[in-house]
Short mmCIF file of C-alpha atoms in Angstrom, two decimals:
data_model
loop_
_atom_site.label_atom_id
_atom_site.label_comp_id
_atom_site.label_asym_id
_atom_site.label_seq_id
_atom_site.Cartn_x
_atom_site.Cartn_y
_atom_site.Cartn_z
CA UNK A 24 -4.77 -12.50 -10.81
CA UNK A 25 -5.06 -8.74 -11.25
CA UNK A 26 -1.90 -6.39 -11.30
CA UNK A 27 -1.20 -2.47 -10.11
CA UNK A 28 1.79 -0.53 -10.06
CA UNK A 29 2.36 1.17 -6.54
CA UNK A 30 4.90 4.06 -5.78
CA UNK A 31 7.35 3.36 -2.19
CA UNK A 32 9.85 6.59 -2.74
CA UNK A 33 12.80 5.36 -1.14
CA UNK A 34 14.95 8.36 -2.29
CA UNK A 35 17.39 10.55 -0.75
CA UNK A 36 17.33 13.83 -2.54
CA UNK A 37 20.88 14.32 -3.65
CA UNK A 38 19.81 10.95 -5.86
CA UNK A 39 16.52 12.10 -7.34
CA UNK A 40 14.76 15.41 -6.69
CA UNK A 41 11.36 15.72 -6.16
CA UNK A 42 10.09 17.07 -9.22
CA UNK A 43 12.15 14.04 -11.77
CA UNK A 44 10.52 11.49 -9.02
CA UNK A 45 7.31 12.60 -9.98
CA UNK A 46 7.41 13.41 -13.45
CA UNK A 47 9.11 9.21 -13.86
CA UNK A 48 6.22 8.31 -11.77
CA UNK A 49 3.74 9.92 -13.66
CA UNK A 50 4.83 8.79 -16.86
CA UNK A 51 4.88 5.20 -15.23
CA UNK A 52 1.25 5.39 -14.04
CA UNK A 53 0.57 6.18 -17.99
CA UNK A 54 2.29 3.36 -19.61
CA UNK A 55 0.35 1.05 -16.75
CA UNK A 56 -2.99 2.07 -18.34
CA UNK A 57 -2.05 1.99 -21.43
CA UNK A 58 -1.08 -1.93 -20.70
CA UNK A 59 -3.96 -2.97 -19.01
CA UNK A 60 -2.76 -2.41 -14.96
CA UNK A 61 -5.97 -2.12 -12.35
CA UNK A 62 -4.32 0.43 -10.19
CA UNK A 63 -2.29 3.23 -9.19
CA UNK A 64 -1.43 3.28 -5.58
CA UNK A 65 0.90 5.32 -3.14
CA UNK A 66 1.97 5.60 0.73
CA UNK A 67 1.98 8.64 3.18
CA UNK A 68 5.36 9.24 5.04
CA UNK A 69 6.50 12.16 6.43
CA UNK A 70 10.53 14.07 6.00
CA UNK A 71 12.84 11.14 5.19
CA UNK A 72 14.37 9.49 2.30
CA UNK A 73 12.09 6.55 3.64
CA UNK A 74 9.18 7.76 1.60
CA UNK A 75 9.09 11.56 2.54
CA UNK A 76 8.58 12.37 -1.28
CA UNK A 77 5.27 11.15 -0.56
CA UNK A 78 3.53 12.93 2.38
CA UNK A 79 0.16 13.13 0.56
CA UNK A 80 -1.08 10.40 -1.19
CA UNK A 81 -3.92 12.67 -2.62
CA UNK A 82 -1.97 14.86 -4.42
CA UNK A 83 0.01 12.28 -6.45
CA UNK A 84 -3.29 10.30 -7.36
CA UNK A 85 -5.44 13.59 -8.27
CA UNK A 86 -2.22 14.26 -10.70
CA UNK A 87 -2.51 10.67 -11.89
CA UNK A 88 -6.19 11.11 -12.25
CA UNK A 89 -5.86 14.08 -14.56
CA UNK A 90 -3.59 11.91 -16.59
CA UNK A 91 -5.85 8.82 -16.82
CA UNK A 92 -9.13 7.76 -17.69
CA UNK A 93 -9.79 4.23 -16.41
CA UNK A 94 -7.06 2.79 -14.22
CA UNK A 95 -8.35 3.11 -9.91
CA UNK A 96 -6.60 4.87 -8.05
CA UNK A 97 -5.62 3.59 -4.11
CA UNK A 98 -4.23 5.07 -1.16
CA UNK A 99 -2.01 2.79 0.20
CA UNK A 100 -2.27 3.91 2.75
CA UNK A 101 -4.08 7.05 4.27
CA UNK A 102 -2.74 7.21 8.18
CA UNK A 103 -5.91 7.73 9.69
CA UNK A 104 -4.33 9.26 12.90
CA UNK A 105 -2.95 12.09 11.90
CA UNK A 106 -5.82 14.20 10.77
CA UNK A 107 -9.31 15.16 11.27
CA UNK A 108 -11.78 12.81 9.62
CA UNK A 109 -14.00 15.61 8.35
CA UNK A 110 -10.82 16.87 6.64
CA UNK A 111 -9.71 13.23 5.35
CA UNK A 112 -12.79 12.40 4.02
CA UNK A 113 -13.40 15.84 1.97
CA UNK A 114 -10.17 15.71 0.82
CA UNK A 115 -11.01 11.90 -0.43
CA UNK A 116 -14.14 13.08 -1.87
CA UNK A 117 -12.58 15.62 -4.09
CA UNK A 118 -10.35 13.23 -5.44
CA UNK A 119 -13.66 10.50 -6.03
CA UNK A 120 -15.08 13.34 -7.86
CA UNK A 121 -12.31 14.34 -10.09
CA UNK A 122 -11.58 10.61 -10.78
CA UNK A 123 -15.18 9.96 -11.60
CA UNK A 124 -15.52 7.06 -8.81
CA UNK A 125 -12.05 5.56 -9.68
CA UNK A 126 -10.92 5.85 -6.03
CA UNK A 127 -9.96 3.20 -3.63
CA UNK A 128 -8.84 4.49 -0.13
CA UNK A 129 -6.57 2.09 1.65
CA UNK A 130 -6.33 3.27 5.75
CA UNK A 131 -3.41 2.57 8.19
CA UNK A 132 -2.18 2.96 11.72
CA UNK A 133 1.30 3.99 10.65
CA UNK A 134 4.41 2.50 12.64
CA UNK A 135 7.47 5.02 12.70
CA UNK A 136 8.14 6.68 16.11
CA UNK A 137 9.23 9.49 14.63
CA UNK A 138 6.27 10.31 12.74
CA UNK A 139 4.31 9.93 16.18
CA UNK A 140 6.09 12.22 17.93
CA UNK A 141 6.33 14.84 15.01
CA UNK A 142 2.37 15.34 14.86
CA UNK A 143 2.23 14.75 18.64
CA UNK A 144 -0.12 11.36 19.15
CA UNK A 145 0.94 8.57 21.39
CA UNK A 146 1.82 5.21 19.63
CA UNK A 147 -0.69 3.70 22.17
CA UNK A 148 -3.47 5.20 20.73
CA UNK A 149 -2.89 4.43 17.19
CA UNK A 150 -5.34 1.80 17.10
CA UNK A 151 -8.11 2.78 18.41
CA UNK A 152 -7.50 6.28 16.49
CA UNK A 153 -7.42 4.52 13.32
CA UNK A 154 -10.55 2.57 13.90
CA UNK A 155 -12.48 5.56 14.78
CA UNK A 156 -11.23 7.50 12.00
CA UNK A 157 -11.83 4.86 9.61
CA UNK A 158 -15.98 4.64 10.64
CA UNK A 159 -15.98 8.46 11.21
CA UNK A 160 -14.93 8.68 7.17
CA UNK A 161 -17.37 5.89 6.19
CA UNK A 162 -20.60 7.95 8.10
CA UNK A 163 -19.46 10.99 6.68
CA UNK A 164 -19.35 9.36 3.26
CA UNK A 165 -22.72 7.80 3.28
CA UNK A 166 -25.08 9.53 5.60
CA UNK A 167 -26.02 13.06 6.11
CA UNK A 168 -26.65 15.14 9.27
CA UNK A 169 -23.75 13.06 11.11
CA UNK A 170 -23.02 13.39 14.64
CA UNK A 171 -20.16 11.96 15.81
CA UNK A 172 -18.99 11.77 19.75
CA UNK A 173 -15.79 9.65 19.71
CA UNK A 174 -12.91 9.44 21.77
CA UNK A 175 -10.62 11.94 19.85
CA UNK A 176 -12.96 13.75 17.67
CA UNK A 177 -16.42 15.02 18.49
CA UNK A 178 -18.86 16.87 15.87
CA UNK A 179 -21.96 17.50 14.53
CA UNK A 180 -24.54 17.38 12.84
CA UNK A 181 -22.32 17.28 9.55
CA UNK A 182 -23.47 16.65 5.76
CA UNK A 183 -19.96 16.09 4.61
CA UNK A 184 -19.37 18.58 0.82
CA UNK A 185 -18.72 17.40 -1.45
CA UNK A 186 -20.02 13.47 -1.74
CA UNK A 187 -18.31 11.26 -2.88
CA UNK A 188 -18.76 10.09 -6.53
CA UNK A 189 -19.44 6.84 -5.50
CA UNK A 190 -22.22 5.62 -3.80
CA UNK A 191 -22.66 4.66 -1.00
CA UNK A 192 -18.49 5.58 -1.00
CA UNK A 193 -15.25 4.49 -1.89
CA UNK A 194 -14.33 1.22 -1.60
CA UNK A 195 -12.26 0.73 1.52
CA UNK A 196 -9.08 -1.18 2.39
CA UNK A 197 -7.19 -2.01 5.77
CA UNK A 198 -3.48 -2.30 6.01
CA UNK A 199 -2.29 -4.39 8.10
CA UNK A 200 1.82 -5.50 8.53
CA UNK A 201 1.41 -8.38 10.65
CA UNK A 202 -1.96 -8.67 12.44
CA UNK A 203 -4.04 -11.36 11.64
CA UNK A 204 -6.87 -9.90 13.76
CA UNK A 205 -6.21 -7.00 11.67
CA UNK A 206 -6.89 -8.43 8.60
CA UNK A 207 -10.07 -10.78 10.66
CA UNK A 208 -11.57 -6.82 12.03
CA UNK A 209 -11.48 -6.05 7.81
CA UNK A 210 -13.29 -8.91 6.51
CA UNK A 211 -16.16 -8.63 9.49
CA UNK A 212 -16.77 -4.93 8.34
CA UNK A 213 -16.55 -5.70 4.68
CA UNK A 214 -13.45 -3.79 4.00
CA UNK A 215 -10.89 -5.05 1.88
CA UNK A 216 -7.19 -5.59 3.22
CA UNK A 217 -3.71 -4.14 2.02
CA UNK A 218 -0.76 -6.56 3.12
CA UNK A 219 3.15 -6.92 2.78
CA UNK A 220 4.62 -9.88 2.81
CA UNK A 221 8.26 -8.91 3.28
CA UNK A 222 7.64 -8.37 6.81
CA UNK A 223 6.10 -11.66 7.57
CA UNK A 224 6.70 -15.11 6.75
CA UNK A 225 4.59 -16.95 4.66
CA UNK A 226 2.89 -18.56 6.69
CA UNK A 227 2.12 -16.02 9.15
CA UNK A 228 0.62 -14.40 6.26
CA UNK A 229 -1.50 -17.17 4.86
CA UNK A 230 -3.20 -17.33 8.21
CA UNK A 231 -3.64 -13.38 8.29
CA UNK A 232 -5.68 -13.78 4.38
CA UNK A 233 -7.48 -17.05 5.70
CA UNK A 234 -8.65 -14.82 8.50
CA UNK A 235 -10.06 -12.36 6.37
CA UNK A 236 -11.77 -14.30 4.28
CA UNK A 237 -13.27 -16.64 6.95
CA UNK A 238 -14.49 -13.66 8.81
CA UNK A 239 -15.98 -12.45 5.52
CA UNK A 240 -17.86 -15.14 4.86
CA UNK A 241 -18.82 -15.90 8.33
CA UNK A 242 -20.47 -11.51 8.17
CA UNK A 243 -22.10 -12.42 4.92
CA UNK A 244 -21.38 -9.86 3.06
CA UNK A 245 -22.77 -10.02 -0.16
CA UNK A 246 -20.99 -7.04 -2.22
CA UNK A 247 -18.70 -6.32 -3.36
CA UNK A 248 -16.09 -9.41 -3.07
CA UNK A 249 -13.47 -10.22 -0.73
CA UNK A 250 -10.30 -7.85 -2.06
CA UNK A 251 -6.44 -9.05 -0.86
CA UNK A 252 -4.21 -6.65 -2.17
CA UNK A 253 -0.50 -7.95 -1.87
CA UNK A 254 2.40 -5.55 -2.89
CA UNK A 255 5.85 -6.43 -3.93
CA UNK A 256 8.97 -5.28 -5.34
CA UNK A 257 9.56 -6.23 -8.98
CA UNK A 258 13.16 -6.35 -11.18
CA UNK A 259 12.61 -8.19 -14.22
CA UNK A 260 15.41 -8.12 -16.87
CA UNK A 261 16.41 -10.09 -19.92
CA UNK A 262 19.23 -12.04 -18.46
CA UNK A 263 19.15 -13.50 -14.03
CA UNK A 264 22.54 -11.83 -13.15
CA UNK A 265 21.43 -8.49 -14.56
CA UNK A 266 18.06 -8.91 -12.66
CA UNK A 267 20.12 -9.82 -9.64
CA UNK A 268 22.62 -6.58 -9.97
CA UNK A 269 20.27 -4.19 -10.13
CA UNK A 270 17.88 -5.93 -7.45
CA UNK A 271 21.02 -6.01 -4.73
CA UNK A 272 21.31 -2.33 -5.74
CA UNK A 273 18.23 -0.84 -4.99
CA UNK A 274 17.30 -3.54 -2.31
CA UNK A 275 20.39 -2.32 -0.35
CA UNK A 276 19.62 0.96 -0.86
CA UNK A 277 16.18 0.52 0.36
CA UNK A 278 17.10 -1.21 3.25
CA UNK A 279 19.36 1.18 4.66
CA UNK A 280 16.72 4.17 4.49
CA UNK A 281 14.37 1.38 6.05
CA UNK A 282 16.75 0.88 9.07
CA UNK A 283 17.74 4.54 9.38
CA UNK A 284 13.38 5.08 10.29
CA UNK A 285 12.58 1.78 12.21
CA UNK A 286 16.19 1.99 14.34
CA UNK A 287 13.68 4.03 17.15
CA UNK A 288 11.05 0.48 17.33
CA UNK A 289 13.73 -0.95 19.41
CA UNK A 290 12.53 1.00 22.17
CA UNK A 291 9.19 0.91 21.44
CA UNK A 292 7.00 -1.00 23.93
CA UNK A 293 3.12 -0.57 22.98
CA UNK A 294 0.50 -2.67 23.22
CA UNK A 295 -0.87 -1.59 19.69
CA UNK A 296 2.71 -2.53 18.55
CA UNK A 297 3.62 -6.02 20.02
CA UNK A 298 6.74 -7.72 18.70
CA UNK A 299 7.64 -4.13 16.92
CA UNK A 300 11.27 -3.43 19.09
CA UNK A 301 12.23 -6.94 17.00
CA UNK A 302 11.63 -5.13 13.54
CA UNK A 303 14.63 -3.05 13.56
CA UNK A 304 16.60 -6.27 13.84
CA UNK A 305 14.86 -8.05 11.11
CA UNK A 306 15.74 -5.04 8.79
CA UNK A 307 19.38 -5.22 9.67
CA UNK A 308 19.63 -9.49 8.82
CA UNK A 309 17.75 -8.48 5.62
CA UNK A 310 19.42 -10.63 3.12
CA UNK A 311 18.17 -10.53 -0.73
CA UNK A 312 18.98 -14.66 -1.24
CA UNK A 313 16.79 -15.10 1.84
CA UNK A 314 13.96 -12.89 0.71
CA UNK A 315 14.58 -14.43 -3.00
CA UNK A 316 14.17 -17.77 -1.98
CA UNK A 317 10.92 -17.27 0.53
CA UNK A 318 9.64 -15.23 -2.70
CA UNK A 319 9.15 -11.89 -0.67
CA UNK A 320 10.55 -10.15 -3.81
CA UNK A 321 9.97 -10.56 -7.29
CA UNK A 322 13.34 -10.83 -9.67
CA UNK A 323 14.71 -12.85 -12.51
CA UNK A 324 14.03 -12.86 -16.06
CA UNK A 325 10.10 -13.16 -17.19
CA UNK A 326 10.08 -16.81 -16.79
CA UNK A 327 11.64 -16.86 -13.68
CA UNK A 328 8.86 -14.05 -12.08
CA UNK A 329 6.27 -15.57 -14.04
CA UNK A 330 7.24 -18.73 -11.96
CA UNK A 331 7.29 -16.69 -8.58
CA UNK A 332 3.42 -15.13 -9.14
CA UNK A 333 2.25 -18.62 -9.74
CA UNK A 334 3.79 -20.13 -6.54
CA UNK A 335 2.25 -16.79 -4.59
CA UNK A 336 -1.06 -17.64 -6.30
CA UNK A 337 -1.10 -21.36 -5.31
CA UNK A 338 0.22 -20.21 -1.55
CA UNK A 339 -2.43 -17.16 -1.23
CA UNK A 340 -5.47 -17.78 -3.79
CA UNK A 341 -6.03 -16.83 -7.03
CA UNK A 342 -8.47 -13.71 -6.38
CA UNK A 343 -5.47 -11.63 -5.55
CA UNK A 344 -4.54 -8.14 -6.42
CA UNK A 345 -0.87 -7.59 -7.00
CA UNK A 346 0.35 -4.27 -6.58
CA UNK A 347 4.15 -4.20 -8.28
CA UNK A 348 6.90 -1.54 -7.86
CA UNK A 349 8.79 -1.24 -10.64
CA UNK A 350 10.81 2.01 -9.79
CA UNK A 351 12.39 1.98 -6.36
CA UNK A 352 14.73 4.05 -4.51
CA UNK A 353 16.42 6.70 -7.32
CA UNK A 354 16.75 3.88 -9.91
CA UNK A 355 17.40 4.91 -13.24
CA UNK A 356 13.77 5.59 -15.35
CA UNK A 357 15.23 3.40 -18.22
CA UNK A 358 16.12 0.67 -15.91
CA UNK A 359 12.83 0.91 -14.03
CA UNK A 360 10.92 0.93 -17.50
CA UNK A 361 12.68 -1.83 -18.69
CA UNK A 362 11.66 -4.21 -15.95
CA UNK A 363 7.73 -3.19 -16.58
CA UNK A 364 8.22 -3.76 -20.41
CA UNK A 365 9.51 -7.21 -19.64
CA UNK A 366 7.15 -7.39 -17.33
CA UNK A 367 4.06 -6.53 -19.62
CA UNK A 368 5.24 -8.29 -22.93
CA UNK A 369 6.46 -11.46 -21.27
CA UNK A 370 4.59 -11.99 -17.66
CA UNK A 371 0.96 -10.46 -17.36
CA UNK A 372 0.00 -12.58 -20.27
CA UNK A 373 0.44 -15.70 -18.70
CA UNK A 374 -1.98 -14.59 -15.81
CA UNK A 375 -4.54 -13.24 -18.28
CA UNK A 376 -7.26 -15.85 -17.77
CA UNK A 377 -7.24 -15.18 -14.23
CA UNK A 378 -7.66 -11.97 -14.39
#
């Protein structure tokens, strides 16, 4: 099992401005190298508390780039719809190039209304915009001379400056919420896939990672490996009611920014979104027992997470990629640094042979 530390900025600004946010982060993404973490990773959300402090996932990671030397950085994700690809995949090939070929670029569809209507694209096209966008990127990465005649975009012939580092380009994920065909689509192009399982249950997301690795296997893709990246909240302290205080905290807190963004799914009604008016309910039942007990979020003292992974291993495979948040909402840096200290000294050494 392989561990990252991802970045989810759940923060209203009279909490934590901006500039603190990043500097904490920053410093975070440092300690994870220094203790052996794969990966750096971070969304893209737009003017809200619900992750507005990270509208480009770019920037962050070329500042944790200049900071690092060996831990990969990830988009987690890019939203493929709301830009050009000529200008997404430049932009990704700067950041290749200043990482030296550390960079993993995860791509998504997106899913808040609001963010639809800001840039002006239709919810109903968000999936076949993010699929063209996706291959548009990969053809500008790795061939020259491109012309491209899509639905949304047409251009051409373009030799995309600068290259990437890596050749024949980044390695690319897929997020996908709840889609198993999603996650089937990724494994068939030989793309590696980005899931959360606090959104679905567990078995509705053992079927979506069987999928993808079936349809792997079943495309024969040699190179490089299957990748399941699975991302989860983590509050480790020295004691289970501390752990549980400080998880209620920040899990409340996160689920009321959550609610005030998804409150306009309810009257969604798009075929690229089926079952999302339901998700704004789901958010409001959130309860932290619940989520504690289906092991959707990561809390106790070392023993007690170290307990947790193993379960999620035996339920989801050992080849996984766990990508951790340690800092939350506005919560404390001490607080947040405590729980990857525990985390580090006490937990990652009993997955060590798998990793």
């Amino acid at each position: 099992m392989e561990f990252g530390i991802n970045f989810f900025p759940v923060v209203d600004p009279a909490s934590k401005g901006p500039a603190q946010y990043y500097e904490e982060s920053l410093r975070l993404v440092e300690a994870a190298e220094a203790n052996g973490f794969a990966h750096v990773q971070t969304v893209e959300h737009y003017c809200s508390p619900y992750g507005g402090y990270s509208p480009d996932p770019v920037l962050f990671l070329t500042a944790a780039a200049m900071r690092t030397t060996r831990i990969r950085l990830i988009t987690g994700a890019v939203i493929a719809a709301f830009e050009h690809p000529v200008k997404i995949a430049s932009r990704l090939a700067v950041l290749d190039n200043l990482s030296h070929g550390r960079l993993d670029v995860g791509f998504g569809r997106g899913f808040l209304p609001r963010e639809f209507e800001m840039f002006g694209f239709s919810m109903d096209e968000s999936r076949a915009r993010f699929q063209e966008s996706v291959e548009a990127c990969r053809r500008l990465w790795s061939e020259t001379d491109v012309v491209w005649d899509g639905k949304f975009h047409s251009f051409g012939p373009v030799t995309l400056q600068p290259r990437p580092y890596t050749t024949p380009h980044p390695r690319i994920y897929v997020a996908s919420a709840s889609t198993p065909d999603s996650c089937a689509a990724a494994g068939r192009d030989g793309y590696g896939v980005q899931v959360v399982p606090s959104v679905v249950s567990r078995e509705r997301l053992q079927e979506m990672v069987r999928r993808y690795r079936d349809a792997w296997a079943e495309a024969g893709h040699a190179e490089p490996a299957p990748r399941v990246q699975i991302k989860y909240t983590c509050y480790v302290a020295d004691d289970r009611e501390t752990a549980m205080t400080v998880a209620d905290t920040w899990e409340r807190n996160y689920i009321t920014m959550m609610a005030r963004e998804v409150a306009a799914l309810a009257e969604v009604r798009s075929a690229d979104y089926p079952g999302y008016e339901t998700f704004a309910d789901k958010v409001k039942k959130y309860s932290l027992g619940k989520a504690l007990a289906d092991n959707k979020v990561l809390v106790g003292t070392p023993a007690e997470v170290a307990a947790q992974l193993t379960a999620i291993e035996r339920w989801f495979g050992p080849d996984l990629c766990v990508s951790l948040q340690f800092n939350p909402g506005a919560m404390p840096e001490a607080q947040s640094r405590r729980s990857f200290d525990l985390f580090v000294r006490d937990v990652m050494p009993k997955f060590a042979e798998t990793a």
